[in-house]
Coordinates of C-alpha atoms in Angstrom, one line a residue:
Chain Z
M1 CA -16.8 47.4 17.9
S2 CA -19.1 46.7 14.9
K3 CA -18.1 45.8 11.4
E4 CA -19.8 49.0 10.3
F5 CA -17.6 51.1 12.5
N6 CA -14.5 49.5 11.1
E7 CA -15.6 50.1 7.6
A8 CA -16.4 53.7 8.5
L9 CA -12.9 54.2 10.0
Q10 CA -11.1 52.6 7.0
S11 CA -13.0 54.6 4.4
G12 CA -12.7 57.7 6.5
L13 CA -8.9 57.4 6.6
D14 CA -8.7 56.7 2.9
L15 CA -10.9 59.7 2.0
I16 CA -9.0 62.1 4.3
R17 CA -5.6 60.9 3.0
S18 CA -6.8 61.4 -0.5
G19 CA -7.6 65.0 0.4
G20 CA -11.2 65.0 -0.4
E21 CA -12.6 64.9 3.1
T22 CA -12.0 66.1 6.6
I23 CA -12.6 64.4 10.0
D24 CA -15.6 66.6 10.5
S25 CA -17.2 65.7 7.2
I26 CA -16.7 62.0 7.8
V27 CA -18.0 62.0 11.4
T28 CA -21.2 63.7 10.3
R29 CA -22.0 60.7 8.1
Y30 CA -22.0 58.4 11.1
P31 CA -23.9 60.2 13.9
D32 CA -24.4 56.9 15.8
F33 CA -20.8 56.6 16.7
A34 CA -19.5 60.0 15.8
D35 CA -17.5 60.6 19.0
E36 CA -15.7 57.3 19.0
L37 CA -15.0 57.5 15.2
R38 CA -13.5 61.0 15.6
E39 CA -11.2 59.8 18.4
Q40 CA -10.0 56.8 16.3
L41 CA -9.6 58.9 13.2
E42 CA -7.5 61.5 15.0
V43 CA -5.1 58.9 16.4
A44 CA -4.8 57.0 13.2
L45 CA -4.2 60.1 11.2
W46 CA -1.7 61.3 13.7
L47 CA 0.2 58.1 13.4
S48 CA 0.0 58.1 9.6
S49 CA 1.3 61.6 9.4
S50 CA 4.1 60.7 11.7
R51 CA 5.3 58.0 9.4
A52 CA 8.1 60.0 7.9
L53 CA 9.5 60.6 11.4
L54 CA 10.4 57.0 11.7
D55 CA 12.0 56.6 8.2
P56 CA 15.6 55.8 7.9
S57 CA 18.0 58.4 6.7
P58 CA 18.7 58.5 2.9
E59 CA 22.4 57.9 3.6
F60 CA 21.6 54.7 5.4
V61 CA 19.4 53.5 2.7
T62 CA 22.1 54.1 0.0
S63 CA 25.0 52.7 1.9
S64 CA 22.9 49.8 3.2
K65 CA 21.7 48.8 -0.3
R66 CA 25.3 48.9 -1.5
R67 CA 26.4 46.6 1.4
L68 CA 23.6 44.3 0.8
I69 CA 24.3 43.8 -2.9
T70 CA 28.0 43.4 -2.2
K71 CA 27.3 40.7 0.4
I72 CA 24.9 38.9 -2.0
R73 CA 27.5 38.9 -4.8
Q74 CA 30.2 37.6 -2.4
E75 CA 27.9 34.8 -1.4
Q76 CA 27.2 34.0 -5.0
Q77 CA 30.9 33.9 -5.8
A78 CA 31.5 31.6 -2.8
T79 CA 28.8 29.2 -4.0
A80 CA 30.0 29.5 -7.6
A81 CA 33.5 28.4 -6.6
P82 CA 34.3 24.9 -7.9
L83 CA 32.8 22.3 -5.7
T84 CA 34.1 18.8 -4.9
W85 CA 32.0 15.9 -6.3
G86 CA 30.8 15.2 -2.8
Q87 CA 29.6 18.8 -2.3
R88 CA 27.9 18.8 -5.8
I89 CA 26.1 15.6 -5.0
Q90 CA 25.1 16.9 -1.6
E91 CA 24.0 20.2 -3.0
F92 CA 22.0 18.5 -5.7
F93 CA 20.1 16.4 -3.2
T94 CA 19.6 19.2 -0.7
V95 CA 18.9 22.2 -2.9
Q96 CA 16.8 20.3 -5.4
K97 CA 15.1 18.4 -2.7
L98 CA 15.4 15.3 -4.7
A99 CA 16.9 13.2 -1.9
P100 CA 14.3 10.5 -2.0
V101 CA 14.4 10.2 -5.8
G102 CA 18.2 10.3 -5.7
F103 CA 18.3 7.7 -3.1
V104 CA 16.1 5.4 -5.2
L105 CA 18.2 6.1 -8.3
V106 CA 21.4 5.3 -6.5
L107 CA 20.0 2.2 -5.0
M108 CA 18.7 1.0 -8.4
L109 CA 22.0 1.8 -10.0
G110 CA 23.8 -0.1 -7.3
L111 CA 21.5 -3.1 -7.7
V112 CA 21.9 -3.1 -11.5
V113 CA 25.7 -2.8 -11.3
S114 CA 26.1 -5.3 -8.5
G115 CA 23.6 -7.7 -10.2
T116 CA 25.6 -7.4 -13.4
V117 CA 28.9 -7.9 -11.7
V118 CA 27.5 -10.9 -9.7
S119 CA 26.1 -12.6 -12.7
A120 CA 29.2 -12.0 -14.7
S121 CA 31.4 -13.3 -11.9
Q122 CA 29.5 -16.6 -11.9
K123 CA 31.0 -17.3 -15.3
S124 CA 34.5 -16.4 -14.3
I125 CA 37.3 -18.9 -13.9
P126 CA 40.5 -18.7 -11.9
G127 CA 42.7 -15.9 -13.2
D128 CA 39.8 -13.7 -14.3
N129 CA 39.3 -10.4 -12.6
L130 CA 35.8 -11.3 -11.3
Y131 CA 36.9 -14.7 -10.0
T132 CA 37.6 -13.2 -6.5
I133 CA 34.1 -11.9 -6.4
K134 CA 32.8 -15.3 -7.3
R135 CA 34.7 -17.0 -4.5
T136 CA 33.8 -14.2 -2.0
L137 CA 30.1 -14.6 -2.9
E138 CA 30.4 -18.4 -2.2
Q139 CA 31.9 -17.6 1.2
I140 CA 29.1 -15.2 1.9
A141 CA 26.5 -17.7 0.9
L142 CA 28.1 -20.2 3.3
A143 CA 28.3 -17.7 6.1
T144 CA 24.7 -16.6 5.7
S145 CA 23.4 -20.2 5.4
I146 CA 21.7 -21.2 8.7
E147 CA 21.2 -24.9 8.5
E148 CA 23.9 -27.5 8.1
Q149 CA 22.0 -29.2 5.3
N150 CA 22.1 -26.0 3.3
D151 CA 25.8 -25.7 4.0
A152 CA 26.4 -29.2 2.6
E153 CA 24.3 -28.5 -0.4
L154 CA 26.2 -25.3 -1.1
Q155 CA 29.5 -27.2 -0.7
I156 CA 28.4 -29.7 -3.3
Q157 CA 27.5 -26.9 -5.6
F158 CA 31.0 -25.4 -5.0
V159 CA 32.6 -28.7 -5.8
E160 CA 30.7 -28.7 -9.1
N161 CA 31.9 -25.2 -9.7
R162 CA 35.5 -26.1 -9.2
L163 CA 35.2 -29.1 -11.5
S164 CA 33.6 -26.9 -14.2
E165 CA 36.4 -24.4 -13.8
V166 CA 39.0 -27.2 -14.2
K167 CA 37.5 -28.2 -17.5
A168 CA 37.2 -24.6 -18.7
L169 CA 40.9 -23.9 -17.8
I170 CA 42.0 -27.0 -19.6
I171 CA 40.1 -26.1 -22.7
E172 CA 41.8 -22.7 -22.6
G173 CA 45.2 -24.3 -21.9
R174 CA 45.8 -22.4 -18.7
Y175 CA 47.4 -25.3 -16.9
D176 CA 49.0 -23.2 -14.2
E177 CA 45.6 -22.4 -12.8
V178 CA 44.4 -25.9 -13.3
A179 CA 46.7 -27.3 -10.6
D180 CA 45.5 -24.7 -8.1
T181 CA 41.9 -25.3 -8.9
L182 CA 42.3 -29.1 -8.6
E183 CA 43.8 -28.5 -5.2
D184 CA 40.8 -26.3 -4.4
T185 CA 38.5 -29.0 -5.6
E186 CA 40.1 -31.6 -3.3
E187 CA 39.8 -29.3 -0.3
Q188 CA 36.2 -28.5 -1.3
V189 CA 35.3 -32.2 -1.4
Y190 CA 36.9 -32.8 2.0
D191 CA 35.0 -29.8 3.4
T192 CA 31.8 -31.3 2.0
L193 CA 32.4 -34.7 3.5
E194 CA 32.9 -33.0 6.9
K195 CA 29.7 -31.2 6.5
I196 CA 27.8 -34.3 5.5
E197 CA 29.1 -35.9 8.7
V198 CA 27.7 -33.1 10.7
V199 CA 24.4 -33.4 8.9
S200 CA 24.4 -37.2 9.6
E201 CA 24.4 -36.5 13.4
Q202 CA 21.1 -34.7 12.9
N203 CA 19.5 -36.6 10.1
R204 CA 21.2 -39.8 8.7
F205 CA 18.8 -40.1 5.8
L206 CA 19.5 -36.6 4.6
A207 CA 23.2 -37.2 5.0
R208 CA 22.9 -40.3 2.9
D209 CA 21.2 -38.4 0.2
L210 CA 23.9 -35.7 0.2
A211 CA 26.6 -38.3 0.1
V212 CA 25.0 -40.0 -2.9
Q213 CA 24.6 -36.7 -4.6
L214 CA 28.2 -35.8 -4.1
D215 CA 29.3 -39.3 -5.3
E216 CA 27.2 -38.9 -8.4
L217 CA 28.7 -35.6 -9.2
L218 CA 32.3 -36.9 -8.8
A219 CA 31.5 -40.2 -10.6
T220 CA 30.5 -38.4 -13.7
Q221 CA 33.6 -36.2 -13.5
R222 CA 36.0 -39.0 -12.6
T223 CA 36.0 -40.4 -16.1
I224 CA 36.5 -36.9 -17.5
L225 CA 39.4 -36.3 -15.2
E226 CA 41.0 -39.6 -16.1
A227 CA 40.7 -38.7 -19.7
I228 CA 42.3 -35.4 -19.0
T229 CA 45.2 -37.0 -17.2
Q230 CA 46.3 -38.6 -20.4
N231 CA 46.3 -35.4 -22.4
S232 CA 47.5 -32.9 -19.9
P233 CA 51.0 -32.1 -18.7
F234 CA 52.6 -34.6 -16.4
Q235 CA 52.6 -32.3 -13.4
L236 CA 48.8 -32.2 -13.4
S237 CA 48.5 -35.9 -13.2
F238 CA 49.4 -35.9 -9.5
Q239 CA 46.7 -33.3 -8.7
I240 CA 44.2 -35.1 -10.8
A241 CA 45.0 -38.4 -9.0
R242 CA 44.4 -36.8 -5.7
V243 CA 41.0 -35.6 -6.8
V244 CA 40.3 -39.1 -8.1
V245 CA 41.3 -40.5 -4.7
V246 CA 39.0 -38.2 -2.8
S247 CA 36.2 -39.1 -5.2
E248 CA 36.8 -42.7 -4.2
I249 CA 36.5 -41.8 -0.6
V250 CA 33.2 -40.1 -1.4
K251 CA 32.0 -43.2 -3.2
L252 CA 32.8 -45.4 -0.1
T253 CA 31.1 -42.9 2.1
A254 CA 28.0 -43.0 0.0
E255 CA 28.0 -46.8 0.0
E256 CA 28.4 -46.9 3.8
F257 CA 25.4 -44.6 4.1
A258 CA 23.5 -46.8 1.7
I259 CA 24.2 -49.9 3.8
F260 CA 23.8 -48.4 7.3
V261 CA 21.0 -46.0 6.6
P262 CA 19.0 -47.9 4.1
P263 CA 15.7 -49.1 5.2
T264 CA 12.7 -46.9 5.0
S265 CA 11.7 -48.7 8.1
T266 CA 11.4 -45.7 10.5
P267 CA 10.8 -42.6 8.5
P268 CA 7.8 -43.0 6.3
P269 CA 5.0 -44.7 8.2
T270 CA 3.0 -41.8 9.5
P271 CA 3.8 -38.8 7.3
L272 CA 3.8 -40.4 3.9
P273 CA 0.4 -42.0 4.0
T274 CA -1.1 -38.8 5.2
R275 CA 0.5 -36.8 2.4
V276 CA -0.3 -39.0 -0.5
P277 CA -4.0 -39.2 -0.1
T278 CA -4.3 -35.5 0.4
R279 CA -2.3 -34.6 -2.7
T280 CA -3.5 -37.1 -5.2
P281 CA -6.5 -39.1 -5.2
R282 CA -4.8 -41.7 -7.3
P283 CA -2.9 -43.3 -4.6
T284 CA -6.2 -44.6 -3.4
P285 CA -5.6 -47.5 -5.6
T286 CA -3.8 -48.6 -2.5
P287 CA -6.1 -51.6 -2.5
A288 CA -3.6 -53.0 -5.0
P289 CA -0.7 -52.7 -2.7
T290 CA -2.8 -54.2 0.1
Q291 CA -2.8 -57.3 -1.9
V292 CA 0.9 -57.1 -2.1
P293 CA 1.7 -57.4 1.6
I294 CA -0.3 -60.5 1.8
Q295 CA 2.0 -62.3 -0.5
P296 CA 5.3 -61.0 0.7
S297 CA 4.6 -61.2 4.3
P298 CA 4.9 -64.9 4.4
T299 CA 8.2 -65.1 2.5
P300 CA 10.1 -62.4 4.3
T301 CA 9.4 -63.8 7.6
N302 CA 11.0 -67.0 6.4
K303 CA 14.2 -65.5 5.1
P304 CA 15.1 -63.4 8.1
T305 CA 15.2 -66.5 10.0
K306 CA 18.1 -67.6 7.9
E307 CA 20.1 -64.5 8.4
P308 CA 20.5 -63.1 11.8
V309 CA 21.3 -59.6 10.7
E310 CA 18.4 -59.1 8.4
P311 CA 15.7 -59.9 10.9
T312 CA 16.3 -56.4 12.1
D313 CA 14.9 -55.5 8.8
T314 CA 12.0 -57.7 9.4
P315 CA 10.0 -54.6 9.7
V316 CA 10.6 -54.3 6.0
P317 CA 7.6 -56.4 5.1
T318 CA 5.5 -54.2 7.3
N319 CA 6.9 -51.3 5.4
T320 CA 6.4 -52.4 2.0
P321 CA 2.8 -52.2 2.3
T322 CA 2.9 -48.7 3.7
T323 CA 5.6 -47.3 1.6
V324 CA 4.5 -48.8 -1.7
P325 CA 1.3 -47.0 -1.6
T326 CA 2.9 -43.7 -1.0
N327 CA 5.4 -44.0 -3.8
T328 CA 3.6 -46.2 -6.1
P329 CA 2.7 -43.2 -8.2
T330 CA 6.2 -42.2 -9.2
P331 CA 9.4 -43.7 -7.8
V332 CA 8.6 -47.2 -6.9
P333 CA 7.9 -48.2 -10.4
T334 CA 11.2 -47.1 -11.7
N335 CA 13.2 -48.7 -9.0
T336 CA 11.4 -51.8 -8.4
P337 CA 11.9 -53.3 -11.8
T338 CA 15.6 -52.7 -11.6
T339 CA 15.9 -54.1 -8.2
V340 CA 14.1 -57.2 -9.0
P341 CA 17.0 -59.0 -10.4
P342 CA 19.2 -58.6 -7.4
T343 CA 16.6 -60.3 -5.3
N344 CA 18.2 -63.5 -6.4
T345 CA 21.4 -62.7 -4.6
P346 CA 20.6 -62.0 -1.1
T347 CA 23.6 -60.2 0.4
T348 CA 26.3 -59.3 -2.1
V349 CA 24.1 -58.0 -4.8
P350 CA 22.3 -55.6 -2.8
T351 CA 25.4 -53.7 -1.9
N352 CA 26.6 -53.5 -5.4
T353 CA 23.4 -52.8 -7.2
P354 CA 21.8 -50.5 -4.8
T355 CA 24.6 -48.0 -5.3
K356 CA 24.7 -48.2 -9.0
V357 CA 21.0 -48.1 -9.5
P358 CA 20.3 -45.3 -7.3
T359 CA 23.2 -43.2 -8.6
N360 CA 21.6 -43.3 -12.0
T361 CA 18.1 -42.7 -11.3
P362 CA 17.2 -41.9 -7.7
T363 CA 19.4 -38.9 -7.2
K364 CA 17.8 -37.2 -10.0
V365 CA 14.5 -38.0 -8.5
P366 CA 15.0 -36.3 -5.2
T367 CA 16.8 -33.3 -6.4
N368 CA 14.5 -32.7 -9.3
T369 CA 11.5 -34.3 -7.7
P370 CA 9.0 -32.1 -9.3
T371 CA 10.4 -32.3 -12.8
D372 CA 12.2 -35.5 -13.0
I373 CA 9.5 -37.6 -11.4
P374 CA 7.1 -37.0 -14.2
P375 CA 9.5 -38.4 -16.8
P376 CA 9.3 -41.7 -15.2
T377 CA 6.2 -41.8 -17.1
N378 CA 7.7 -45.0 -17.8
T379 CA 5.5 -45.8 -15.0
P380 CA 3.6 -47.8 -17.4
Q381 CA 6.3 -50.3 -16.9
P382 CA 5.9 -50.2 -13.2
T383 CA 2.4 -51.0 -13.7
N384 CA 4.0 -54.3 -13.6
T385 CA 4.0 -53.6 -9.9
P386 CA 2.7 -57.0 -9.5
N387 CA 6.3 -58.0 -10.1
P388 CA 7.6 -56.3 -7.2
T389 CA 4.9 -57.7 -5.1
V390 CA 6.3 -61.0 -5.8
I391 CA 9.8 -59.9 -5.2
P392 CA 9.4 -58.9 -1.7
T393 CA 10.0 -62.5 -0.9
N394 CA 13.6 -61.5 -0.9
T395 CA 14.5 -59.1 1.8
S396 CA 16.9 -57.3 -0.4
A397 CA 14.1 -56.1 -2.6
P398 CA 12.6 -54.1 0.0
N399 CA 16.0 -52.7 0.6
F400 CA 15.9 -51.0 -2.7
T401 CA 12.5 -49.9 -2.8
P402 CA 13.0 -48.2 0.5
T403 CA 16.3 -46.7 -0.3
Q404 CA 14.9 -45.0 -3.3
E405 CA 11.7 -44.2 -1.6
T406 CA 13.5 -42.9 1.3
N407 CA 15.4 -40.7 -1.0
S408 CA 12.3 -38.9 -1.4
S409 CA 10.7 -39.7 1.9
P410 CA 13.3 -38.5 4.3
T411 CA 13.4 -35.2 2.7
G412 CA 9.7 -35.2 3.3
T413 CA 9.8 -36.4 6.8
P414 CA 11.5 -33.4 8.3
L415 CA 8.9 -31.1 6.8
P416 CA 6.0 -32.4 8.8
Chain L
M1 CA 15.5 51.5 -21.8
L2 CA 13.9 49.5 -19.2
Q3 CA 14.9 50.4 -15.6
W4 CA 14.6 48.4 -12.5
H5 CA 12.0 50.7 -11.1
D6 CA 9.8 50.1 -14.1
L7 CA 9.3 46.5 -13.1
E8 CA 6.7 45.2 -10.6
D9 CA 7.5 43.4 -7.4
K10 CA 6.5 40.1 -9.0
Q11 CA 9.0 40.5 -11.9
L12 CA 11.8 41.7 -9.6
I13 CA 11.2 38.7 -7.3
K14 CA 11.5 36.3 -10.2
L15 CA 14.7 37.9 -11.3
A16 CA 16.0 37.8 -7.7
K17 CA 15.2 34.1 -7.6
D18 CA 17.3 33.7 -10.7
G19 CA 20.2 35.3 -8.7
E20 CA 19.9 38.9 -9.9
A21 CA 21.3 40.9 -7.0
E22 CA 20.4 44.3 -8.6
A23 CA 16.7 43.2 -8.8
F24 CA 16.8 42.5 -5.1
G25 CA 18.4 45.9 -4.6
E26 CA 15.4 47.5 -6.2
L27 CA 13.1 45.5 -3.9
Y28 CA 15.2 46.7 -1.0
E29 CA 14.9 50.3 -2.0
R30 CA 11.1 49.9 -2.3
H31 CA 10.5 48.3 1.1
V32 CA 13.4 49.4 3.3
N33 CA 11.4 52.2 4.9
A34 CA 8.5 50.0 5.9
V35 CA 10.9 47.4 7.4
Y36 CA 12.9 50.1 9.2
R37 CA 9.8 51.8 10.6
F38 CA 8.5 48.5 11.9
L39 CA 11.8 47.8 13.6
Y40 CA 12.6 51.3 14.8
A41 CA 9.2 51.8 16.3
R42 CA 9.8 48.8 18.5
L43 CA 13.5 49.1 19.3
D44 CA 15.5 51.4 21.6
N45 CA 17.7 53.0 19.0
S46 CA 18.2 53.5 15.3
M47 CA 21.5 51.7 15.3
D48 CA 19.8 48.4 16.1
A49 CA 17.0 49.2 13.7
E50 CA 19.6 49.7 10.9
D51 CA 21.5 46.5 11.7
F52 CA 18.3 44.5 11.9
T53 CA 17.0 46.0 8.7
E54 CA 20.0 44.7 6.9
E55 CA 19.7 41.3 8.5
V56 CA 16.0 41.1 7.5
F57 CA 16.9 41.7 3.8
L58 CA 19.8 39.2 3.9
R59 CA 17.5 36.6 5.4
A60 CA 14.9 37.5 2.7
W61 CA 17.5 37.1 0.0
N62 CA 18.5 33.7 1.3
S63 CA 14.9 32.5 1.4
V64 CA 13.5 34.3 -1.6
T65 CA 13.5 31.0 -3.5
N66 CA 11.0 29.7 -1.0
Y67 CA 8.7 32.8 -1.4
R68 CA 5.4 32.0 -3.1
E69 CA 3.1 35.0 -3.4
R70 CA -0.2 33.2 -2.8
G71 CA -1.8 36.3 -1.4
V72 CA 1.1 37.4 0.8
P73 CA 2.6 40.6 -0.6
F74 CA 6.4 40.8 -0.6
L75 CA 6.2 43.5 2.1
A76 CA 4.2 41.2 4.3
F77 CA 6.9 38.5 3.7
L78 CA 9.6 41.0 4.7
L79 CA 7.7 42.1 7.8
I80 CA 7.2 38.5 8.9
I81 CA 11.0 38.1 8.7
A82 CA 11.4 41.4 10.6
R83 CA 9.0 40.2 13.3
N84 CA 11.1 37.0 13.7
V85 CA 14.3 39.0 13.9
L86 CA 12.7 41.0 16.7
I87 CA 11.6 37.9 18.5
D88 CA 15.1 36.5 18.3
H89 CA 16.5 39.8 19.6
Y90 CA 14.1 39.8 22.5
R91 CA 14.9 36.2 23.4
K92 CA 18.6 37.0 23.5
N93 CA 18.5 40.3 25.3
G94 CA 15.2 40.4 27.0
R95 CA 12.4 42.9 26.4
S96 CA 13.0 46.4 27.8
P97 CA 10.7 49.3 27.5
H98 CA 11.4 52.0 25.1
Q99 CA 13.9 54.6 26.2
V100 CA 14.3 57.8 24.5
T101 CA 17.9 57.9 23.6
I102 CA 20.0 60.9 22.8
E103 CA 19.7 60.1 19.1
D104 CA 16.1 61.0 19.2
I105 CA 17.2 64.5 20.0
Q106 CA 20.2 64.6 17.8
L107 CA 20.2 65.9 14.2
K108 CA 19.5 63.5 11.5
D109 CA 18.9 65.8 8.7
T110 CA 21.2 68.6 8.1
N111 CA 19.0 70.5 5.7
P112 CA 16.2 71.7 7.9
E113 CA 16.6 74.8 10.1
P114 CA 17.5 74.2 13.7
S115 CA 14.1 75.1 14.9
E116 CA 12.5 72.6 12.5
I117 CA 15.0 69.9 13.6
T118 CA 14.0 70.4 17.2
N119 CA 10.4 70.2 16.3
I120 CA 10.9 67.0 14.3
N121 CA 12.9 65.4 17.0
L122 CA 10.3 66.3 19.6
K123 CA 7.6 64.8 17.5
R124 CA 9.6 61.6 16.9
Q125 CA 10.3 61.4 20.6
E126 CA 6.6 61.9 21.4
I127 CA 5.5 59.1 19.0
R128 CA 8.2 56.7 20.1
Q129 CA 7.4 57.3 23.8
A130 CA 3.7 56.9 23.2
L131 CA 4.2 53.6 21.4
G132 CA 6.7 52.4 23.9
Q133 CA 4.1 52.6 26.6
L134 CA 1.8 50.1 24.8
R135 CA 1.7 46.4 24.8
D136 CA 3.7 44.6 22.1
D137 CA 0.7 43.5 20.1
Y138 CA -0.8 47.0 20.3
Q139 CA 2.4 48.5 19.1
E140 CA 2.6 45.9 16.3
V141 CA -0.9 46.4 15.0
L142 CA -0.6 50.2 15.1
V143 CA 2.7 50.2 13.2
L144 CA 1.6 47.8 10.6
R145 CA -1.8 49.4 10.1
F146 CA -1.0 53.1 10.2
L147 CA 2.7 53.5 9.9
N148 CA 3.1 50.9 7.2
D149 CA -0.3 51.1 5.8
L150 CA -1.0 47.4 5.6
S151 CA -4.6 46.3 5.2
P152 CA -6.3 44.4 8.0
N153 CA -5.8 41.2 6.0
E154 CA -2.1 41.8 5.5
T155 CA -1.7 42.8 9.1
A156 CA -3.4 39.5 10.1
Q157 CA -0.9 37.6 7.9
V158 CA 2.1 39.2 9.5
M159 CA 0.8 38.9 13.0
K160 CA -0.5 35.4 12.4
R161 CA -4.0 36.2 13.6
S162 CA -7.4 36.4 12.1
T163 CA -8.6 39.6 10.4
G164 CA -11.3 39.9 13.0
A165 CA -8.8 39.7 15.8
V166 CA -6.7 42.3 14.2
R167 CA -9.7 44.7 13.9
V168 CA -10.5 44.3 17.6
L169 CA -6.8 44.6 18.5
Q170 CA -6.5 47.8 16.4
H171 CA -9.5 49.4 18.1
R172 CA -8.2 48.7 21.5
A173 CA -4.7 49.8 20.6
I174 CA -6.0 53.2 19.3
V175 CA -7.9 53.7 22.6
A176 CA -4.8 52.8 24.6
L177 CA -2.6 55.1 22.6
R178 CA -5.0 58.0 22.9
K179 CA -5.1 57.5 26.6
T180 CA -1.3 57.4 26.8
M181 CA -0.9 60.5 24.8
E182 CA -3.4 62.3 27.0
E183 CA -1.5 61.2 30.1
Q184 CA 1.8 62.5 28.5
H185 CA 0.1 65.8 27.7
E186 CA -1.2 66.2 31.3
Q187 CA 2.3 65.5 32.6
R188 CA 3.8 68.2 30.5
I189 CA 1.3 70.7 31.8

C-alpha cells in the first residue's frame, strides 16, 4: 500500500463527506488503483455512515452527565473537608510533588532547631530547662566514644563542666543546686579516675598525661572551692570538702604516674627522630646535642652506681641525646631551665618539682601543642641549652626533660 | 452571556483543572459519543458500554491535572483511557467474541416508526457483527479512524503505534471487514 494510495483514500473520504464528490468521481482520478480505492472507500464510508448507529441514547447522555457532575462535587466536598495536620502535610508533599524539597526543608529546620537547642543547652546550669539536654548529650558523647582515651578526655571535660556549674550556681545564689552539683562533680572525678586506670592498662604514658591534666584542672579549682567554703552556707562545706578530698586523690595519682611512668626511655627513640627531621629542617642542628651526650655520659654513669634504683634509668643518658634533638625546638628549652635547679637534690627534689613544674607548663604544651608551643618563644632562653647539657650529670635532670618531652612524645608514639 | 459551549476544549480543560465540574460536564457532552462508540463497538452490550463510559470520564476527571496537550487532543486522551478500561475489563473477564444481544434488536428510540426501528437495529446488528469478526487491532483502527474520525496521527497516539503502522493496519482492516461482510451477505442468501 503506497503513500499515494493513502492520500487518495483520505482526500476522497473528505471530499465525499463534504458532499462535493462521489466515489466514482474520485476513483476516475486514480486509474492506477481504481478498483482497490473503490473497495476501501465503500467500506470506510459505510462505517462512517453507520456512526450514529453506535451512539448512546440522549437519555443516557443527560443522566450520565448529571451523575458524573454529582460524583465530582461529592469528591470535591470530601477533599474539602477539614483535614488533620498530618493529612495536610501528606497532601502537600504528595499532591505538590514537593517531597524532596520538603524533606530537605524539614531536615534543615530540624538541624537548625536542634543546633540552637544544643548550643543553648551547653550554657545551662542545674535547674535550667535545657540542663537535662546538656547531661543527656554528655551521656551520648560518652556512649558514642570508641576509645578509652577519648572517654577519659570527655570525663575530664565533664568535671570541668560541673565545676563551672558550681561557680555559676554560687554566683546566682542557688545553693540548693550547688550541693547536688558538687556531689555530681565528686562522682565525675571518681569516674574519670577509673577511666584513667583503664587507659593505663593500655598506655601508661597517656594515662599519666590524663591524670596530670585532671590534677591541673582540680588544682586550679581547689583554691576557688576553698574560698567558696568560707562564704557559702555551712551545709555546703561538707560537699566542698569531699570534692577537695577527691582532688587530693587525683593529685596523688598524678604524682604516682609521674614517678612510675616518668622516663622517656622507651617511647621516643625511633619515632621521634624520624618525625622531627621530616617536619622541620631546624632540628638538624642536632650536632649541638650530639655534643651534649658526650659530656653527660660520663657523669650519669657515675651516679647510677651510687643508687641502685636509678641505674634502671641508666638508659637516660642514652636517651638524652636522642630526645633532646627531637624536642629541642620547643619543649625542652622551657623545661630544662626549670629543672636544672633540682639537679642538686637527687631524690627528693625530683618528686616535688616535677609535679609542680609540669603542672604549670607541660600540660598546656601537650593539650595545646600547636598553639601553646609557639609561645615558648622564650626558647631564646633555652638557647642556653648548653646548661642542660651540663645538668645531665644529675640523673634527675633527665627525669624532667623526659617527662615533659614524653608528655608530647607518648601522644606521638601511638600515632606511628 | 458566555456559555460553556462557547468555550474551546483548551479553555474548558483549564477550568476543569481548577476544579470546575460544569466545565468538565461540557467536555463530557462533547466527547461522550466518541468514547461510547469506541467502547460499544468492542463490547457485548450497551449496558457495559454505558458503565465503562462513565468510568472513563471519572478517571479522566481524576487525572485531568496531569493532562498536557502537547499534540494529544483531549479526545485522544479520553480514548487512551477508554482503551485502558477495556484492557482491564478483558483481563478480568477474558476476551469473548461479539454476541448480538437482544438489545441490538430492541427499541432504543421511541420516535421512529416501527419499520424504521427494525431497519436501524438490523444495520446496527450488521455492523457490530462485522466488526466482531475482526481482530482486536483491526476493530480498534476502524473504530478510531472511521467511526470516531480520528486522523492517522491521532489514531497512532491512541494505539501507541507509528503512523505508518496505523496506515498499514487500516488498509488490512478494511480488506478484512469487506471480506467478512461479503461472507455474511452470502450466508443470508
